[in-house]
PDB file of N, CA and C in Angstrom:
ATOM      1  N   MET D   1      -5.525  95.347-303.935  1.00 60.00           N
ATOM      2  CA  MET D   1      -5.566  96.551-303.302  1.00 60.00           C
ATOM      3  C   MET D   1      -4.225  97.820-303.225  1.00 60.00           C
ATOM      4  N   ASP D   2      -4.713  98.529-302.524  1.00 65.00           N
ATOM      5  CA  ASP D   2      -4.322 100.393-302.811  1.00 65.00           C
ATOM      6  C   ASP D   2      -2.706  99.819-301.855  1.00 65.00           C
ATOM      7  N   SER D   3      -1.707 101.093-301.584  1.00 75.00           N
ATOM      8  CA  SER D   3      -1.023 101.571-300.963  1.00 75.00           C
ATOM      9  C   SER D   3      -1.063 101.530-299.433  1.00 75.00           C
ATOM     10  N   SER D   4      -2.850 102.075-298.811  1.00 81.00           N
ATOM     11  CA  SER D   4      -2.933 102.344-297.733  1.00 81.00           C
ATOM     12  C   SER D   4      -3.483 100.967-297.397  1.00 81.00           C
ATOM     13  N   ALA D   5      -3.887  99.834-297.826  1.00 78.00           N
ATOM     14  CA  ALA D   5      -4.220  98.434-296.954  1.00 78.00           C
ATOM     15  C   ALA D   5      -2.402  97.593-296.719  1.00 78.00           C
ATOM     16  N   LEU D   6      -1.808  98.284-298.121  1.00 83.00           N
ATOM     17  CA  LEU D   6      -0.157  97.455-297.520  1.00 83.00           C
ATOM     18  C   LEU D   6       0.592  98.046-296.421  1.00 83.00           C
ATOM     19  N   ALA D   7      -0.097  99.619-296.057  1.00 83.00           N
ATOM     20  CA  ALA D   7       0.493 100.196-295.089  1.00 83.00           C
ATOM     21  C   ALA D   7       0.293  99.154-293.596  1.00 83.00           C
ATOM     22  N   GLN D   8      -0.831  99.173-294.011  1.00 89.00           N
ATOM     23  CA  GLN D   8      -1.751  98.753-292.455  1.00 89.00           C
ATOM     24  C   GLN D   8      -0.944  96.980-292.266  1.00 89.00           C
ATOM     25  N   LEU D   9      -1.336  96.410-293.221  1.00 89.00           N
ATOM     26  CA  LEU D   9      -0.837  95.108-292.734  1.00 89.00           C
ATOM     27  C   LEU D   9       0.860  94.909-291.649  1.00 89.00           C
ATOM     28  N   PRO D  10       1.562  95.636-291.496  1.00 90.00           N
ATOM     29  CA  PRO D  10       3.263  94.955-290.940  1.00 90.00           C
ATOM     30  C   PRO D  10       2.128  96.198-288.615  1.00 90.00           C
ATOM     31  N   PHE D  11       1.603  96.835-289.605  1.00 91.00           N
ATOM     32  CA  PHE D  11       0.525  97.432-288.505  1.00 91.00           C
ATOM     33  C   PHE D  11      -0.352  96.289-287.705  1.00 91.00           C
ATOM     34  N   ILE D  12      -1.195  95.509-288.476  1.00 92.00           N
ATOM     35  CA  ILE D  12      -1.880  93.926-287.995  1.00 92.00           C
ATOM     36  C   ILE D  12      -0.489  93.012-287.390  1.00 92.00           C
ATOM     37  N   ALA D  13       0.297  92.938-288.218  1.00 92.00           N
ATOM     38  CA  ALA D  13       0.978  91.256-287.782  1.00 92.00           C
ATOM     39  C   ALA D  13       1.394  92.544-286.172  1.00 92.00           C
ATOM     40  N   ALA D  14       1.810  93.215-286.515  1.00 92.00           N
ATOM     41  CA  ALA D  14       2.254  93.883-284.639  1.00 92.00           C
ATOM     42  C   ALA D  14       1.091  93.522-283.278  1.00 92.00           C
ATOM     43  N   ILE D  15       0.504  94.247-283.826  1.00 93.00           N
ATOM     44  CA  ILE D  15      -0.540  93.704-283.065  1.00 93.00           C
ATOM     45  C   ILE D  15      -1.027  91.874-282.771  1.00 93.00           C
ATOM     46  N   PHE D  16      -0.749  91.257-283.507  1.00 92.00           N
ATOM     47  CA  PHE D  16      -0.817  89.501-283.136  1.00 92.00           C
ATOM     48  C   PHE D  16      -0.339  89.411-282.462  1.00 92.00           C
ATOM     49  N   ALA D  17       1.500  89.611-283.287  1.00 92.00           N
ATOM     50  CA  ALA D  17       2.898  89.495-282.562  1.00 92.00           C
ATOM     51  C   ALA D  17       2.604  90.048-280.394  1.00 92.00           C
ATOM     52  N   ILE D  18       2.025  91.669-280.660  1.00 93.00           N
ATOM     53  CA  ILE D  18       2.229  91.698-279.080  1.00 93.00           C
ATOM     54  C   ILE D  18       1.528  90.770-278.775  1.00 93.00           C
ATOM     55  N   MET D  19       0.388  89.820-279.052  1.00 92.00           N
ATOM     56  CA  MET D  19      -0.696  89.813-278.057  1.00 92.00           C
ATOM     57  C   MET D  19      -0.914  87.837-277.986  1.00 92.00           C
ATOM     58  N   TYR D  20       0.363  87.753-278.969  1.00 92.00           N
ATOM     59  CA  TYR D  20       0.622  85.995-278.422  1.00 92.00           C
ATOM     60  C   TYR D  20       1.727  86.086-276.757  1.00 92.00           C
ATOM     61  N   PHE D  21       2.934  87.546-277.323  1.00 90.00           N
ATOM     62  CA  PHE D  21       3.965  87.239-276.703  1.00 90.00           C
ATOM     63  C   PHE D  21       2.936  87.951-275.135  1.00 90.00           C
ATOM     64  N   PHE D  22       1.504  88.647-275.048  1.00 92.00           N
ATOM     65  CA  PHE D  22       1.303  89.153-273.353  1.00 92.00           C
ATOM     66  C   PHE D  22       1.078  88.490-273.138  1.00 92.00           C
ATOM     67  N   LEU D  23      -0.333  87.525-273.764  1.00 91.00           N
ATOM     68  CA  LEU D  23      -1.693  86.570-273.453  1.00 91.00           C
ATOM     69  C   LEU D  23      -1.224  85.731-273.621  1.00 91.00           C
ATOM     70  N   ILE D  24      -1.796  85.247-275.067  1.00 92.00           N
ATOM     71  CA  ILE D  24      -1.244  83.497-275.158  1.00 92.00           C
ATOM     72  C   ILE D  24      -0.361  82.477-274.428  1.00 92.00           C
ATOM     73  N   ARG D  25       1.016  83.520-274.636  1.00 93.00           N
ATOM     74  CA  ARG D  25       2.532  82.278-274.754  1.00 93.00           C
ATOM     75  C   ARG D  25       2.134  82.505-273.030  1.00 93.00           C
ATOM     76  N   PRO D  26       2.380  83.529-271.395  1.00 93.00           N
ATOM     77  CA  PRO D  26       1.334  83.502-270.697  1.00 93.00           C
ATOM     78  C   PRO D  26       1.055  81.997-270.393  1.00 93.00           C
ATOM     79  N   GLN D  27      -0.160  82.395-270.885  1.00 94.00           N
ATOM     80  CA  GLN D  27      -1.247  80.713-270.529  1.00 94.00           C
ATOM     81  C   GLN D  27      -1.032  79.769-270.261  1.00 94.00           C
ATOM     82  N   GLN D  28      -0.564  79.546-271.746  1.00 95.00           N
ATOM     83  CA  GLN D  28       0.024  78.759-271.955  1.00 95.00           C
ATOM     84  C   GLN D  28       0.962  77.514-270.346  1.00 95.00           C
ATOM     85  N   LYS D  29       1.898  78.572-270.564  1.00 96.00           N
ATOM     86  CA  LYS D  29       3.158  78.789-269.641  1.00 96.00           C
ATOM     87  C   LYS D  29       2.872  78.508-267.843  1.00 96.00           C
ATOM     88  N   LYS D  30       1.867  79.049-268.012  1.00 95.00           N
ATOM     89  CA  LYS D  30       0.753  79.054-266.519  1.00 95.00           C
ATOM     90  C   LYS D  30      -0.042  77.232-265.979  1.00 95.00           C
ATOM     91  N   ILE D  31      -0.292  77.275-267.924  1.00 95.00           N
ATOM     92  CA  ILE D  31      -1.146  76.245-268.003  1.00 95.00           C
ATOM     93  C   ILE D  31      -0.315  74.807-266.991  1.00 95.00           C
ATOM     94  N   LYS D  32       0.661  75.153-268.270  1.00 96.00           N
ATOM     95  CA  LYS D  32       1.841  73.917-268.535  1.00 96.00           C
ATOM     96  C   LYS D  32       2.561  73.794-266.603  1.00 96.00           C
ATOM     97  N   GLU D  33       2.769  74.389-266.093  1.00 95.00           N
ATOM     98  CA  GLU D  33       3.059  74.812-264.964  1.00 95.00           C
ATOM     99  C   GLU D  33       2.366  74.068-263.865  1.00 95.00           C
ATOM    100  N   HIS D  34       0.592  74.240-264.108  1.00 95.00           N
ATOM    101  CA  HIS D  34      -0.582  74.021-263.618  1.00 95.00           C
ATOM    102  C   HIS D  34      -0.856  72.530-263.500  1.00 95.00           C
ATOM    103  N   GLN D  35      -0.602  71.995-264.885  1.00 93.00           N
ATOM    104  CA  GLN D  35       0.500  70.807-265.618  1.00 93.00           C
ATOM    105  C   GLN D  35       0.976  69.710-264.181  1.00 93.00           C
ATOM    106  N   GLN D  36       1.433  69.943-264.356  1.00 94.00           N
ATOM    107  CA  GLN D  36       3.175  69.886-264.233  1.00 94.00           C
ATOM    108  C   GLN D  36       3.476  69.417-262.266  1.00 94.00           C
ATOM    109  N   MET D  37       2.294  70.595-261.608  1.00 93.00           N
ATOM    110  CA  MET D  37       1.611  70.187-260.130  1.00 93.00           C
ATOM    111  C   MET D  37       0.740  69.026-259.593  1.00 93.00           C
ATOM    112  N   VAL D  38      -0.155  68.903-260.252  1.00 92.00           N
ATOM    113  CA  VAL D  38      -0.902  67.696-260.193  1.00 92.00           C
ATOM    114  C   VAL D  38      -0.583  66.992-260.088  1.00 92.00           C
ATOM    115  N   GLU D  39       0.890  66.143-261.584  1.00 91.00           N
ATOM    116  CA  GLU D  39       1.030  65.614-261.540  1.00 91.00           C
ATOM    117  C   GLU D  39       2.167  65.186-260.183  1.00 91.00           C
ATOM    118  N   ALA D  40       2.400  65.915-259.916  1.00 90.00           N
ATOM    119  CA  ALA D  40       3.467  65.933-259.141  1.00 90.00           C
ATOM    120  C   ALA D  40       2.696  65.570-257.444  1.00 90.00           C
ATOM    121  N   LEU D  41       1.352  65.846-257.209  1.00 91.00           N
ATOM    122  CA  LEU D  41       1.127  65.524-256.265  1.00 91.00           C
ATOM    123  C   LEU D  41       1.092  63.655-255.589  1.00 91.00           C
ATOM    124  N   ARG D  42       1.344  64.415-253.919  1.00 91.00           N
ATOM    125  CA  ARG D  42       1.698  62.810-253.769  1.00 91.00           C
ATOM    126  C   ARG D  42       0.821  62.595-251.879  1.00 91.00           C
ATOM    127  N   ARG D  43       1.172  61.212-251.651  1.00 92.00           N
ATOM    128  CA  ARG D  43       0.447  61.334-250.513  1.00 92.00           C
ATOM    129  C   ARG D  43       0.804  61.733-249.569  1.00 92.00           C
ATOM    130  N   GLY D  44       0.339  62.412-248.323  1.00 92.00           N
ATOM    131  CA  GLY D  44       0.321  63.263-247.367  1.00 92.00           C
ATOM    132  C   GLY D  44       0.776  64.699-247.727  1.00 92.00           C
ATOM    133  N   ASP D  45       0.983  65.004-248.823  1.00 94.00           N
ATOM    134  CA  ASP D  45       1.184  66.941-249.466  1.00 94.00           C
ATOM    135  C   ASP D  45      -0.387  67.844-248.982  1.00 94.00           C
ATOM    136  N   GLN D  46      -0.814  69.073-248.687  1.00 95.00           N
ATOM    137  CA  GLN D  46      -0.992  69.591-248.253  1.00 95.00           C
ATOM    138  C   GLN D  46      -1.623  70.074-249.422  1.00 95.00           C
ATOM    139  N   VAL D  47      -3.053  70.847-249.961  1.00 96.00           N
ATOM    140  CA  VAL D  47      -3.160  71.218-250.898  1.00 96.00           C
ATOM    141  C   VAL D  47      -4.519  72.053-250.060  1.00 96.00           C
ATOM    142  N   VAL D  48      -4.630  73.055-251.783  1.00 97.00           N
ATOM    143  CA  VAL D  48      -5.763  74.136-251.318  1.00 97.00           C
ATOM    144  C   VAL D  48      -6.949  74.108-252.772  1.00 97.00           C
ATOM    145  N   THR D  49      -8.277  73.897-252.959  1.00 96.00           N
ATOM    146  CA  THR D  49      -8.394  73.357-254.261  1.00 96.00           C
ATOM    147  C   THR D  49      -9.579  74.587-254.440  1.00 96.00           C
ATOM    148  N   GLN D  50      -9.394  74.965-255.754  1.00 95.00           N
ATOM    149  CA  GLN D  50     -10.333  76.408-256.108  1.00 95.00           C
ATOM    150  C   GLN D  50     -11.616  76.176-255.477  1.00 95.00           C
ATOM    151  N   GLY D  51     -12.440  74.772-254.588  1.00 94.00           N
ATOM    152  CA  GLY D  51     -13.516  76.031-253.787  1.00 94.00           C
ATOM    153  C   GLY D  51     -13.028  76.199-252.600  1.00 94.00           C
ATOM    154  N   GLY D  52     -11.466  76.567-252.034  1.00 95.00           N
ATOM    155  CA  GLY D  52     -10.952  77.253-251.099  1.00 95.00           C
ATOM    156  C   GLY D  52     -10.988  75.903-249.785  1.00 95.00           C
ATOM    157  N   ILE D  53     -11.681  74.671-250.485  1.00 96.00           N
ATOM    158  CA  ILE D  53     -10.970  73.690-248.965  1.00 96.00           C
ATOM    159  C   ILE D  53      -9.789  73.813-249.216  1.00 96.00           C
ATOM    160  N   ILE D  54      -9.112  72.988-247.564  1.00 96.00           N
ATOM    161  CA  ILE D  54      -7.823  73.392-247.549  1.00 96.00           C
ATOM    162  C   ILE D  54      -7.484  71.694-246.954  1.00 96.00           C
ATOM    163  N   GLY D  55      -6.982  70.812-247.746  1.00 96.00           N
ATOM    164  CA  GLY D  55      -7.004  69.174-246.776  1.00 96.00           C
ATOM    165  C   GLY D  55      -5.294  69.176-247.084  1.00 96.00           C
ATOM    166  N   LYS D  56      -5.311  67.737-246.294  1.00 95.00           N
ATOM    167  CA  LYS D  56      -4.314  66.745-246.438  1.00 95.00           C
ATOM    168  C   LYS D  56      -4.407  65.155-247.505  1.00 95.00           C
ATOM    169  N   VAL D  57      -3.919  65.232-248.437  1.00 95.00           N
ATOM    170  CA  VAL D  57      -3.740  64.280-249.518  1.00 95.00           C
ATOM    171  C   VAL D  57      -3.417  62.796-248.782  1.00 95.00           C
ATOM    172  N   MET D  58      -4.648  62.047-248.967  1.00 94.00           N
ATOM    173  CA  MET D  58      -4.359  60.178-248.380  1.00 94.00           C
ATOM    174  C   MET D  58      -4.390  60.019-249.299  1.00 94.00           C
ATOM    175  N   LYS D  59      -5.005  60.157-250.675  1.00 94.00           N
ATOM    176  CA  LYS D  59      -5.147  58.607-251.518  1.00 94.00           C
ATOM    177  C   LYS D  59      -4.826  59.431-252.746  1.00 94.00           C
ATOM    178  N   VAL D  60      -3.677  58.828-253.595  1.00 92.00           N
ATOM    179  CA  VAL D  60      -4.009  59.578-255.311  1.00 92.00           C
ATOM    180  C   VAL D  60      -4.307  58.533-255.849  1.00 92.00           C
ATOM    181  N   LYS D  61      -5.858  58.410-256.691  1.00 88.00           N
ATOM    182  CA  LYS D  61      -6.210  57.483-257.561  1.00 88.00           C
ATOM    183  C   LYS D  61      -5.495  57.966-259.161  1.00 88.00           C
ATOM    184  N   ASP D  62      -5.783  56.137-259.989  1.00 79.00           N
ATOM    185  CA  ASP D  62      -4.933  56.218-261.356  1.00 79.00           C
ATOM    186  C   ASP D  62      -6.478  56.989-261.567  1.00 79.00           C
ATOM    187  N   ASP D  63      -6.938  57.306-261.999  1.00 78.00           N
ATOM    188  CA  ASP D  63      -7.950  57.533-262.910  1.00 78.00           C
ATOM    189  C   ASP D  63      -8.477  58.950-262.480  1.00 78.00           C
ATOM    190  N   ASN D  64      -7.326  59.960-261.988  1.00 90.00           N
ATOM    191  CA  ASN D  64      -7.689  61.626-262.618  1.00 90.00           C
ATOM    192  C   ASN D  64      -8.618  61.085-261.403  1.00 90.00           C
ATOM    193  N   GLU D  65      -8.603  61.366-259.867  1.00 93.00           N
ATOM    194  CA  GLU D  65      -8.445  61.716-259.031  1.00 93.00           C
ATOM    195  C   GLU D  65      -7.681  61.547-257.443  1.00 93.00           C
ATOM    196  N   ILE D  66      -8.299  62.416-256.157  1.00 95.00           N
ATOM    197  CA  ILE D  66      -7.377  62.388-255.197  1.00 95.00           C
ATOM    198  C   ILE D  66      -7.909  61.808-254.013  1.00 95.00           C
ATOM    199  N   GLU D  67      -7.742  61.949-253.106  1.00 96.00           N
ATOM    200  CA  GLU D  67      -8.793  61.449-252.444  1.00 96.00           C
ATOM    201  C   GLU D  67      -7.629  62.608-250.862  1.00 96.00           C
ATOM    202  N   VAL D  68      -8.844  63.408-250.465  1.00 96.00           N
ATOM    203  CA  VAL D  68      -8.409  64.899-249.534  1.00 96.00           C
ATOM    204  C   VAL D  68      -8.804  64.494-248.237  1.00 96.00           C
ATOM    205  N   GLU D  69      -8.571  64.406-247.323  1.00 96.00           N
ATOM    206  CA  GLU D  69      -8.559  64.651-246.107  1.00 96.00           C
ATOM    207  C   GLU D  69      -8.882  65.818-245.800  1.00 96.00           C
ATOM    208  N   ILE D  70     -10.973  65.995-245.063  1.00 96.00           N
ATOM    209  CA  ILE D  70     -10.399  68.263-244.716  1.00 96.00           C
ATOM    210  C   ILE D  70     -10.544  67.694-243.191  1.00 96.00           C
ATOM    211  N   ALA D  71     -10.893  67.002-242.473  1.00 95.00           N
ATOM    212  CA  ALA D  71     -10.757  66.392-241.407  1.00 95.00           C
ATOM    213  C   ALA D  71     -10.982  65.274-240.878  1.00 95.00           C
ATOM    214  N   SER D  72     -10.687  65.301-239.069  1.00 95.00           N
ATOM    215  CA  SER D  72     -10.253  63.714-238.880  1.00 95.00           C
ATOM    216  C   SER D  72     -11.163  62.804-239.065  1.00 95.00           C
ATOM    217  N   GLY D  73     -11.015  61.912-240.077  1.00 93.00           N
ATOM    218  CA  GLY D  73     -11.773  60.530-240.042  1.00 93.00           C
ATOM    219  C   GLY D  73     -12.862  61.525-240.939  1.00 93.00           C
ATOM    220  N   VAL D  74     -12.685  62.632-241.889  1.00 96.00           N
ATOM    221  CA  VAL D  74     -13.353  63.399-242.940  1.00 96.00           C
ATOM    222  C   VAL D  74     -12.674  63.342-243.972  1.00 96.00           C
ATOM    223  N   SER D  75     -13.438  62.842-245.590  1.00 96.00           N
ATOM    224  CA  SER D  75     -11.998  62.215-246.349  1.00 96.00           C
ATOM    225  C   SER D  75     -13.177  62.851-247.656  1.00 96.00           C
ATOM    226  N   ILE D  76     -12.403  63.493-248.497  1.00 96.00           N
ATOM    227  CA  ILE D  76     -13.554  63.959-250.039  1.00 96.00           C
ATOM    228  C   ILE D  76     -12.716  63.779-251.078  1.00 96.00           C
ATOM    229  N   ARG D  77     -13.147  62.735-252.328  1.00 95.00           N
ATOM    230  CA  ARG D  77     -12.845  62.698-253.360  1.00 95.00           C
ATOM    231  C   ARG D  77     -13.312  63.685-254.012  1.00 95.00           C
ATOM    232  N   VAL D  78     -11.676  64.775-254.911  1.00 95.00           N
ATOM    233  CA  VAL D  78     -12.067  65.365-255.542  1.00 95.00           C
ATOM    234  C   VAL D  78     -10.594  65.271-256.685  1.00 95.00           C
ATOM    235  N   VAL D  79     -11.885  65.390-257.945  1.00 95.00           N
ATOM    236  CA  VAL D  79     -11.111  65.128-259.063  1.00 95.00           C
ATOM    237  C   VAL D  79      -9.199  66.140-259.043  1.00 95.00           C
ATOM    238  N   ARG D  80      -9.051  65.703-259.564  1.00 93.00           N
ATOM    239  CA  ARG D  80      -6.988  65.932-259.304  1.00 93.00           C
ATOM    240  C   ARG D  80      -7.276  68.127-260.425  1.00 93.00           C
ATOM    241  N   SER D  81      -7.835  67.820-261.653  1.00 93.00           N
ATOM    242  CA  SER D  81      -7.307  69.042-262.097  1.00 93.00           C
ATOM    243  C   SER D  81      -7.578  70.984-261.460  1.00 93.00           C
ATOM    244  N   THR D  82      -9.193  70.488-259.943  1.00 95.00           N
ATOM    245  CA  THR D  82      -9.038  71.311-259.243  1.00 95.00           C
ATOM    246  C   THR D  82      -8.283  72.238-257.929  1.00 95.00           C
ATOM    247  N   ILE D  83      -7.623  71.487-258.030  1.00 95.00           N
ATOM    248  CA  ILE D  83      -5.994  71.759-256.879  1.00 95.00           C
ATOM    249  C   ILE D  83      -5.408  73.122-258.184  1.00 95.00           C
ATOM    250  N   ALA D  84      -5.719  74.255-257.012  1.00 95.00           N
ATOM    251  CA  ALA D  84      -5.318  75.702-257.196  1.00 95.00           C
ATOM    252  C   ALA D  84      -4.004  75.512-256.531  1.00 95.00           C
ATOM    253  N   SER D  85      -3.185  74.738-255.641  1.00 94.00           N
ATOM    254  CA  SER D  85      -1.908  75.335-255.824  1.00 94.00           C
ATOM    255  C   SER D  85      -2.127  73.928-253.856  1.00 94.00           C
ATOM    256  N   VAL D  86      -1.105  73.812-254.352  1.00 94.00           N
ATOM    257  CA  VAL D  86      -0.117  72.973-252.698  1.00 94.00           C
ATOM    258  C   VAL D  86       0.935  73.827-251.129  1.00 94.00           C
ATOM    259  N   VAL D  87      -0.187  73.488-249.999  1.00 92.00           N
ATOM    260  CA  VAL D  87       0.838  73.996-249.730  1.00 92.00           C
ATOM    261  C   VAL D  87       1.763  73.973-249.419  1.00 92.00           C
ATOM    262  N   SER D  88       2.358  72.590-248.397  1.00 86.00           N
ATOM    263  CA  SER D  88       3.423  71.630-248.040  1.00 86.00           C
ATOM    264  C   SER D  88       3.429  70.542-248.960  1.00 86.00           C
ATOM    265  N   LYS D  89       4.617  70.170-249.581  1.00 82.00           N
ATOM    266  CA  LYS D  89       5.180  69.060-249.815  1.00 82.00           C
ATOM    267  C   LYS D  89       5.856  68.736-248.749  1.00 82.00           C
ATOM    268  N   THR D  90       5.877  66.629-248.953  1.00 76.00           N
ATOM    269  CA  THR D  90       6.440  66.039-248.240  1.00 76.00           C
ATOM    270  C   THR D  90       7.058  65.894-249.148  1.00 76.00           C
ATOM    271  N   GLU D  91       8.596  64.936-248.097  1.00 70.00           N
ATOM    272  CA  GLU D  91       9.441  64.588-248.794  1.00 70.00           C
ATOM    273  C   GLU D  91       9.674  63.682-248.771  1.00 70.00           C
ATOM    274  N   PRO D  92      10.265  62.923-250.371  1.00 63.00           N
ATOM    275  CA  PRO D  92       9.683  61.379-250.738  1.00 63.00           C
ATOM    276  C   PRO D  92      10.560  60.723-249.658  1.00 63.00           C
ATOM    277  N   ALA D  93      10.274  60.068-250.138  1.00 56.00           N
ATOM    278  CA  ALA D  93      10.510  58.437-249.413  1.00 56.00           C
ATOM    279  C   ALA D  93      11.781  58.379-250.048  1.00 56.00           C
ATOM    280  N   LYS D  94      12.492  57.018-248.618  1.00 55.00           N
ATOM    281  CA  LYS D  94      13.738  56.775-249.495  1.00 55.00           C
ATOM    282  C   LYS D  94      13.833  56.071-249.369  1.00 55.00           C
TER     283      LYS D  94
END
């Protein structure tokens, strides 16, 4: 290796560090927060799916599914990971 290649090595390392702190790390944090939100879902929560459907959680199933009521008497099965956000949270039972 010549001296110009060695001079570029710290620059390349700095680029990777910047990419890690500005791209990779925030994305990992966002994924972890979404997983925690999905695991905390319970009956009565009002949710929005990634498809834009708003409904109320009627049943939380163990096999990675929930049942969401989108209208009076109309329920659909939804994969838990497709929940985009929780609009209103119910209070835990005492």
